[in-house]
mmCIF file of C-alpha atoms in Angstrom:
data_model
loop_
_atom_site.group_PDB
_atom_site.id
_atom_site.type_symbol
_atom_site.label_atom_id
_atom_site.label_comp_id
_atom_site.label_asym_id
_atom_site.label_seq_id
_atom_site.Cartn_x
_atom_site.Cartn_y
_atom_site.Cartn_z
ATOM 1 C CA UNK A 872 -3.069 -0.049 24.540
ATOM 2 C CA UNK A 873 -5.246 1.495 22.491
ATOM 3 C CA UNK A 874 -8.847 1.489 23.535
ATOM 4 C CA UNK A 875 -11.742 0.747 22.204
ATOM 5 C CA UNK A 876 -14.916 0.818 20.736
ATOM 6 C CA UNK A 877 -17.291 -2.624 20.915
ATOM 7 C CA UNK A 878 -19.871 -2.254 18.551
ATOM 8 C CA UNK A 879 -21.360 -5.176 16.994
ATOM 9 C CA UNK A 880 -20.614 -9.202 18.102
ATOM 10 C CA UNK A 881 -18.646 -10.776 17.115
ATOM 11 C CA UNK A 882 -17.576 -14.774 15.383
ATOM 12 C CA UNK A 883 -13.431 -14.524 15.281
ATOM 13 C CA UNK A 884 -12.140 -16.898 18.089
ATOM 14 C CA UNK A 885 -8.955 -18.327 18.922
ATOM 15 C CA UNK A 886 -8.218 -20.554 15.832
ATOM 16 C CA UNK A 887 -8.353 -18.475 12.438
ATOM 17 C CA UNK A 888 -11.881 -19.403 10.746
ATOM 18 C CA UNK A 889 -11.735 -19.918 6.453
ATOM 19 C CA UNK A 890 -11.383 -16.018 6.623
ATOM 20 C CA UNK A 891 -9.047 -14.919 8.612
ATOM 21 C CA UNK A 892 -6.699 -17.101 7.510
ATOM 22 C CA UNK A 893 -7.134 -15.842 3.615
ATOM 23 C CA UNK A 894 -7.211 -11.949 4.501
ATOM 24 C CA UNK A 895 -4.037 -13.367 6.392
ATOM 25 C CA UNK A 896 -2.609 -14.809 3.537
ATOM 26 C CA UNK A 897 -3.217 -11.845 1.422
ATOM 27 C CA UNK A 898 -1.430 -9.882 4.259
ATOM 28 C CA UNK A 899 1.680 -12.277 3.967
ATOM 29 C CA UNK A 900 1.771 -12.013 0.384
ATOM 30 C CA UNK A 901 1.857 -9.079 -0.780
ATOM 31 C CA UNK A 902 4.376 -7.714 2.363
ATOM 32 C CA UNK A 903 7.004 -10.425 0.918
ATOM 33 C CA UNK A 904 6.304 -9.312 -2.501
ATOM 34 C CA UNK A 905 7.009 -5.885 -2.145
ATOM 35 C CA UNK A 906 9.786 -6.778 0.404
ATOM 36 C CA UNK A 907 11.420 -8.940 -2.724
ATOM 37 C CA UNK A 908 10.458 -5.875 -5.504
ATOM 38 C CA UNK A 909 12.517 -3.586 -3.412
ATOM 39 C CA UNK A 910 15.254 -5.676 -3.324
ATOM 40 C CA UNK A 911 15.657 -4.009 -7.530
ATOM 41 C CA UNK A 912 17.172 -7.407 -8.738
ATOM 42 C CA UNK A 913 14.048 -8.224 -11.031
ATOM 43 C CA UNK A 914 13.764 -3.776 -11.749
ATOM 44 C CA UNK A 915 12.492 -4.121 -15.233
ATOM 45 C CA UNK A 916 9.073 -6.012 -14.059
ATOM 46 C CA UNK A 917 8.556 -3.534 -10.367
ATOM 47 C CA UNK A 918 5.719 -1.741 -11.901
ATOM 48 C CA UNK A 919 3.722 -4.798 -13.477
ATOM 49 C CA UNK A 920 4.049 -6.575 -9.756
ATOM 50 C CA UNK A 921 2.958 -3.848 -7.878
ATOM 51 C CA UNK A 922 0.548 -3.010 -9.604
ATOM 52 C CA UNK A 923 -0.906 -6.793 -8.938
ATOM 53 C CA UNK A 924 -0.314 -7.078 -5.673
ATOM 54 C CA UNK A 925 -1.635 -3.625 -5.258
ATOM 55 C CA UNK A 926 -4.804 -4.864 -6.200
ATOM 56 C CA UNK A 927 -5.341 -8.052 -4.731
ATOM 57 C CA UNK A 928 -3.933 -6.261 -2.066
ATOM 58 C CA UNK A 929 -7.465 -3.883 -2.021
ATOM 59 C CA UNK A 930 -9.841 -7.054 -2.837
ATOM 60 C CA UNK A 931 -8.796 -7.805 0.638
ATOM 61 C CA UNK A 932 -9.192 -4.724 2.171
ATOM 62 C CA UNK A 933 -12.672 -4.667 0.832
ATOM 63 C CA UNK A 934 -13.277 -7.810 2.161
ATOM 64 C CA UNK A 935 -13.024 -6.318 5.327
ATOM 65 C CA UNK A 936 -14.509 -3.034 4.966
ATOM 66 C CA UNK A 937 -17.708 -5.227 4.050
ATOM 67 C CA UNK A 938 -17.806 -7.225 7.024
ATOM 68 C CA UNK A 939 -19.541 -6.512 10.749
ATOM 69 C CA UNK A 940 -17.046 -4.544 12.822
ATOM 70 C CA UNK A 941 -14.884 -7.241 13.649
ATOM 71 C CA UNK A 942 -14.922 -7.754 18.197
ATOM 72 C CA UNK A 943 -11.130 -8.480 19.342
ATOM 73 C CA UNK A 944 -11.261 -10.090 22.466
ATOM 74 C CA UNK A 945 -9.296 -7.790 24.825
ATOM 75 C CA UNK A 946 -10.620 -3.716 25.571
ATOM 76 C CA UNK A 947 -6.703 -2.349 25.321
ATOM 77 C CA UNK A 948 -4.844 -3.725 22.281
ATOM 78 C CA UNK A 949 -1.936 -5.759 23.225
ATOM 79 C CA UNK A 950 1.324 -4.423 22.811
ATOM 80 C CA UNK A 951 3.685 -5.652 20.046
ATOM 81 C CA UNK A 952 6.944 -4.991 21.324
ATOM 82 C CA UNK A 953 9.484 -3.513 18.649
ATOM 83 C CA UNK A 954 8.613 -3.254 15.023
ATOM 84 C CA UNK A 955 11.012 -2.365 11.584
ATOM 85 C CA UNK A 956 10.864 1.393 10.871
ATOM 86 C CA UNK A 957 10.600 1.868 7.602
ATOM 87 C CA UNK A 958 13.625 3.531 6.418
ATOM 88 C CA UNK A 959 15.263 0.485 4.133
ATOM 89 C CA UNK A 960 12.214 -0.630 2.677
ATOM 90 C CA UNK A 961 10.716 2.884 1.508
ATOM 91 C CA UNK A 962 14.236 3.803 0.648
ATOM 92 C CA UNK A 963 15.307 1.127 -1.787
ATOM 93 C CA UNK A 964 11.579 1.524 -3.122
ATOM 94 C CA UNK A 965 12.575 4.911 -4.201
ATOM 95 C CA UNK A 966 15.817 4.148 -5.623
ATOM 96 C CA UNK A 967 13.910 1.948 -7.527
ATOM 97 C CA UNK A 968 10.660 3.745 -8.841
ATOM 98 C CA UNK A 969 12.591 7.074 -9.092
ATOM 99 C CA UNK A 970 12.061 8.715 -11.480
ATOM 100 C CA UNK A 971 8.125 8.298 -11.113
ATOM 101 C CA UNK A 972 7.517 7.642 -7.297
ATOM 102 C CA UNK A 973 5.790 11.374 -7.132
ATOM 103 C CA UNK A 974 2.277 11.269 -8.311
ATOM 104 C CA UNK A 975 -0.691 13.328 -6.740
ATOM 105 C CA UNK A 976 -4.060 12.748 -5.623
ATOM 106 C CA UNK A 977 -6.783 14.561 -3.851
ATOM 107 C CA UNK A 978 -7.149 13.124 -0.623
ATOM 108 C CA UNK A 979 -10.508 12.887 0.065
ATOM 109 C CA UNK A 980 -12.920 12.841 -3.301
ATOM 110 C CA UNK A 981 -16.096 13.699 -1.002
ATOM 111 C CA UNK A 982 -14.651 16.152 0.900
ATOM 112 C CA UNK A 983 -14.142 20.115 0.276
ATOM 113 C CA UNK A 984 -12.695 21.149 -3.517
ATOM 114 C CA UNK A 985 -9.097 20.330 -2.455
ATOM 115 C CA UNK A 986 -6.198 21.732 -4.831
ATOM 116 C CA UNK A 987 -4.247 18.065 -5.504
ATOM 117 C CA UNK A 988 -1.355 16.283 -3.266
ATOM 118 C CA UNK A 989 1.988 15.077 -3.728
ATOM 119 C CA UNK A 990 2.677 11.692 -3.149
ATOM 120 C CA UNK A 991 5.439 8.835 -3.026
ATOM 121 C CA UNK A 992 4.455 5.449 -4.197
ATOM 122 C CA UNK A 993 7.640 4.154 -2.262
ATOM 123 C CA UNK A 994 6.655 6.404 1.806
ATOM 124 C CA UNK A 995 3.019 4.668 0.634
ATOM 125 C CA UNK A 996 4.024 1.118 0.228
ATOM 126 C CA UNK A 997 6.318 1.364 3.291
ATOM 127 C CA UNK A 998 3.226 3.019 5.795
ATOM 128 C CA UNK A 999 1.285 0.253 3.929
ATOM 129 C CA UNK A 1000 3.439 -2.849 4.810
ATOM 130 C CA UNK A 1001 4.519 -1.688 7.978
ATOM 131 C CA UNK A 1002 0.747 -1.435 8.998
ATOM 132 C CA UNK A 1003 -0.314 -4.835 7.684
ATOM 133 C CA UNK A 1004 2.729 -6.365 9.535
ATOM 134 C CA UNK A 1005 1.280 -4.837 13.074
ATOM 135 C CA UNK A 1006 -1.709 -6.830 12.661
ATOM 136 C CA UNK A 1007 0.751 -10.161 11.267
ATOM 137 C CA UNK A 1008 2.494 -9.822 14.594
ATOM 138 C CA UNK A 1009 -1.219 -10.503 16.964
ATOM 139 C CA UNK A 1010 -1.840 -13.479 13.905
ATOM 140 C CA UNK A 1011 1.402 -15.359 14.611
ATOM 141 C CA UNK A 1012 0.799 -15.058 18.569
ATOM 142 C CA UNK A 1013 -2.473 -16.466 18.065
ATOM 143 C CA UNK A 1014 -4.875 -13.377 18.642
ATOM 144 C CA UNK A 1015 -6.833 -12.869 15.640
ATOM 145 C CA UNK A 1016 -9.380 -11.305 16.306
ATOM 146 C CA UNK A 1017 -6.719 -8.514 17.803
ATOM 147 C CA UNK A 1018 -5.544 -9.107 14.041
ATOM 148 C CA UNK A 1019 -8.880 -8.611 11.835
ATOM 149 C CA UNK A 1020 -9.932 -6.293 14.349
ATOM 150 C CA UNK A 1021 -6.114 -4.109 12.785
ATOM 151 C CA UNK A 1022 -6.492 -4.734 8.915
ATOM 152 C CA UNK A 1023 -9.998 -3.892 8.980
ATOM 153 C CA UNK A 1024 -9.737 -0.662 11.140
ATOM 154 C CA UNK A 1025 -6.481 0.084 8.724
ATOM 155 C CA UNK A 1026 -7.595 -0.584 5.865
ATOM 156 C CA UNK A 1027 -10.842 2.162 6.827
ATOM 157 C CA UNK A 1028 -9.261 4.576 8.398
ATOM 158 C CA UNK A 1029 -5.291 5.229 5.959
ATOM 159 C CA UNK A 1030 -4.069 2.117 3.858
ATOM 160 C CA UNK A 1031 -7.441 0.889 2.395
ATOM 161 C CA UNK A 1032 -7.364 4.869 0.922
ATOM 162 C CA UNK A 1033 -3.529 4.400 0.454
ATOM 163 C CA UNK A 1034 -3.559 1.947 -1.817
ATOM 164 C CA UNK A 1035 -6.137 3.094 -4.318
ATOM 165 C CA UNK A 1036 -3.894 5.843 -4.394
ATOM 166 C CA UNK A 1037 -1.618 4.099 -5.188
ATOM 167 C CA UNK A 1038 -3.366 1.598 -8.323
ATOM 168 C CA UNK A 1039 -4.256 4.985 -9.443
ATOM 169 C CA UNK A 1040 -0.997 5.819 -9.497
ATOM 170 C CA UNK A 1041 0.530 2.829 -11.058
ATOM 171 C CA UNK A 1042 -2.730 2.213 -13.636
ATOM 172 C CA UNK A 1043 -1.851 5.009 -14.772
ATOM 173 C CA UNK A 1044 1.333 4.341 -15.890
ATOM 174 C CA UNK A 1045 0.957 1.801 -17.647
ATOM 175 C CA UNK A 1046 -1.795 3.810 -19.751
ATOM 176 C CA UNK A 1047 0.507 6.391 -20.394
ATOM 177 C CA UNK A 1048 2.858 4.400 -21.872
ATOM 178 C CA UNK A 1049 0.075 1.239 -23.468
ATOM 179 C CA UNK A 1050 -1.952 4.540 -24.978
ATOM 180 C CA UNK A 1051 1.075 6.805 -25.789
ATOM 181 C CA UNK A 1052 0.298 9.175 -23.699
ATOM 182 C CA UNK A 1053 3.386 11.556 -22.946
ATOM 183 C CA UNK A 1054 4.063 11.101 -19.063
ATOM 184 C CA UNK A 1055 3.828 14.739 -17.799
ATOM 185 C CA UNK A 1056 6.292 16.175 -14.958
ATOM 186 C CA UNK A 1057 5.583 16.652 -11.122
ATOM 187 C CA UNK A 1058 3.894 20.131 -10.849
ATOM 188 C CA UNK A 1059 6.083 22.890 -9.291
ATOM 189 C CA UNK A 1060 6.784 22.892 -6.014
ATOM 190 C CA UNK A 1061 6.632 19.059 -5.209
ATOM 191 C CA UNK A 1062 9.528 17.468 -3.892
ATOM 192 C CA UNK A 1063 10.574 14.777 -5.445
ATOM 193 C CA UNK A 1064 14.654 15.166 -4.803
ATOM 194 C CA UNK A 1065 16.115 17.778 -7.208
ATOM 195 C CA UNK A 1066 19.183 15.818 -9.055
ATOM 196 C CA UNK A 1067 19.391 18.640 -11.667
ATOM 197 C CA UNK A 1068 17.393 17.049 -13.785
ATOM 198 C CA UNK A 1069 15.308 19.319 -15.934
ATOM 199 C CA UNK A 1070 11.543 18.854 -16.546
ATOM 200 C CA UNK A 1071 11.552 17.355 -19.543
ATOM 201 C CA UNK A 1072 14.650 14.790 -18.677
ATOM 202 C CA UNK A 1073 12.512 13.767 -15.822
ATOM 203 C CA UNK A 1074 9.660 12.943 -17.994
ATOM 204 C CA UNK A 1075 11.188 11.282 -20.983
ATOM 205 C CA UNK A 1076 13.165 8.742 -18.075
ATOM 206 C CA UNK A 1077 10.034 7.775 -17.228
ATOM 207 C CA UNK A 1078 8.668 7.059 -19.814
ATOM 208 C CA UNK A 1079 11.557 5.270 -21.272
ATOM 209 C CA UNK A 1080 11.071 3.241 -18.118
ATOM 210 C CA UNK A 1081 7.993 2.448 -18.602
ATOM 211 C CA UNK A 1082 8.250 1.494 -22.186
ATOM 212 C CA UNK A 1083 11.215 -0.854 -21.360
ATOM 213 C CA UNK A 1084 9.241 -2.015 -18.377
ATOM 214 C CA UNK A 1085 6.690 -2.873 -20.620
ATOM 215 C CA UNK A 1086 8.895 -4.639 -23.965
ATOM 216 C CA UNK A 1087 7.381 -1.623 -26.444
ATOM 217 C CA UNK A 1088 9.941 0.405 -28.156
ATOM 218 C CA UNK A 1089 9.290 4.085 -27.898
ATOM 219 C CA UNK A 1090 7.900 5.945 -30.679
ATOM 220 C CA UNK A 1091 10.014 8.581 -31.972
#
């Protein structure tokens, strides 16, 4: 359990108000959608669906970031019990999104200049789902202020920036195909789970995957 510093007055009670219901609906919708996409039943629409879902979740996150600090009812966070480790979801997403899973991002645009780091969409989305589910457990057990506090805190500290980076990666994939711009291979040293393919083959696979998803014919 964690200790929290209480810095503002909250109007959130045990009964969810419209704001809490809307945020919870957005969170649950994202968790369910990503879980369904990861099943791989419709691989041709995976990237497009994830783009939509991440965009909608960030809208909910923006609303959480714009309001005053949420004040939880308890000084210490109640124990939510064991939680899923997210390994299966991560593995399914990694298989579905290969070879476009790895992308590059600068962690803090306002920090000291740094080289872009390699990340995985599958890792990021599985981590976000895990964080959101933690809040959902509180919400479903009637701890509405606790759920809102957690979603707001974790949005500001982690999943907001993570989803923003993933959104940029997904948007970039679609833009590369729509604008007929080659998708570059991963930078040297990036962890791409080497499967024996050359950089050129990985690039070709990525381009073909996106072209097929968007219903476009690849140019010769």
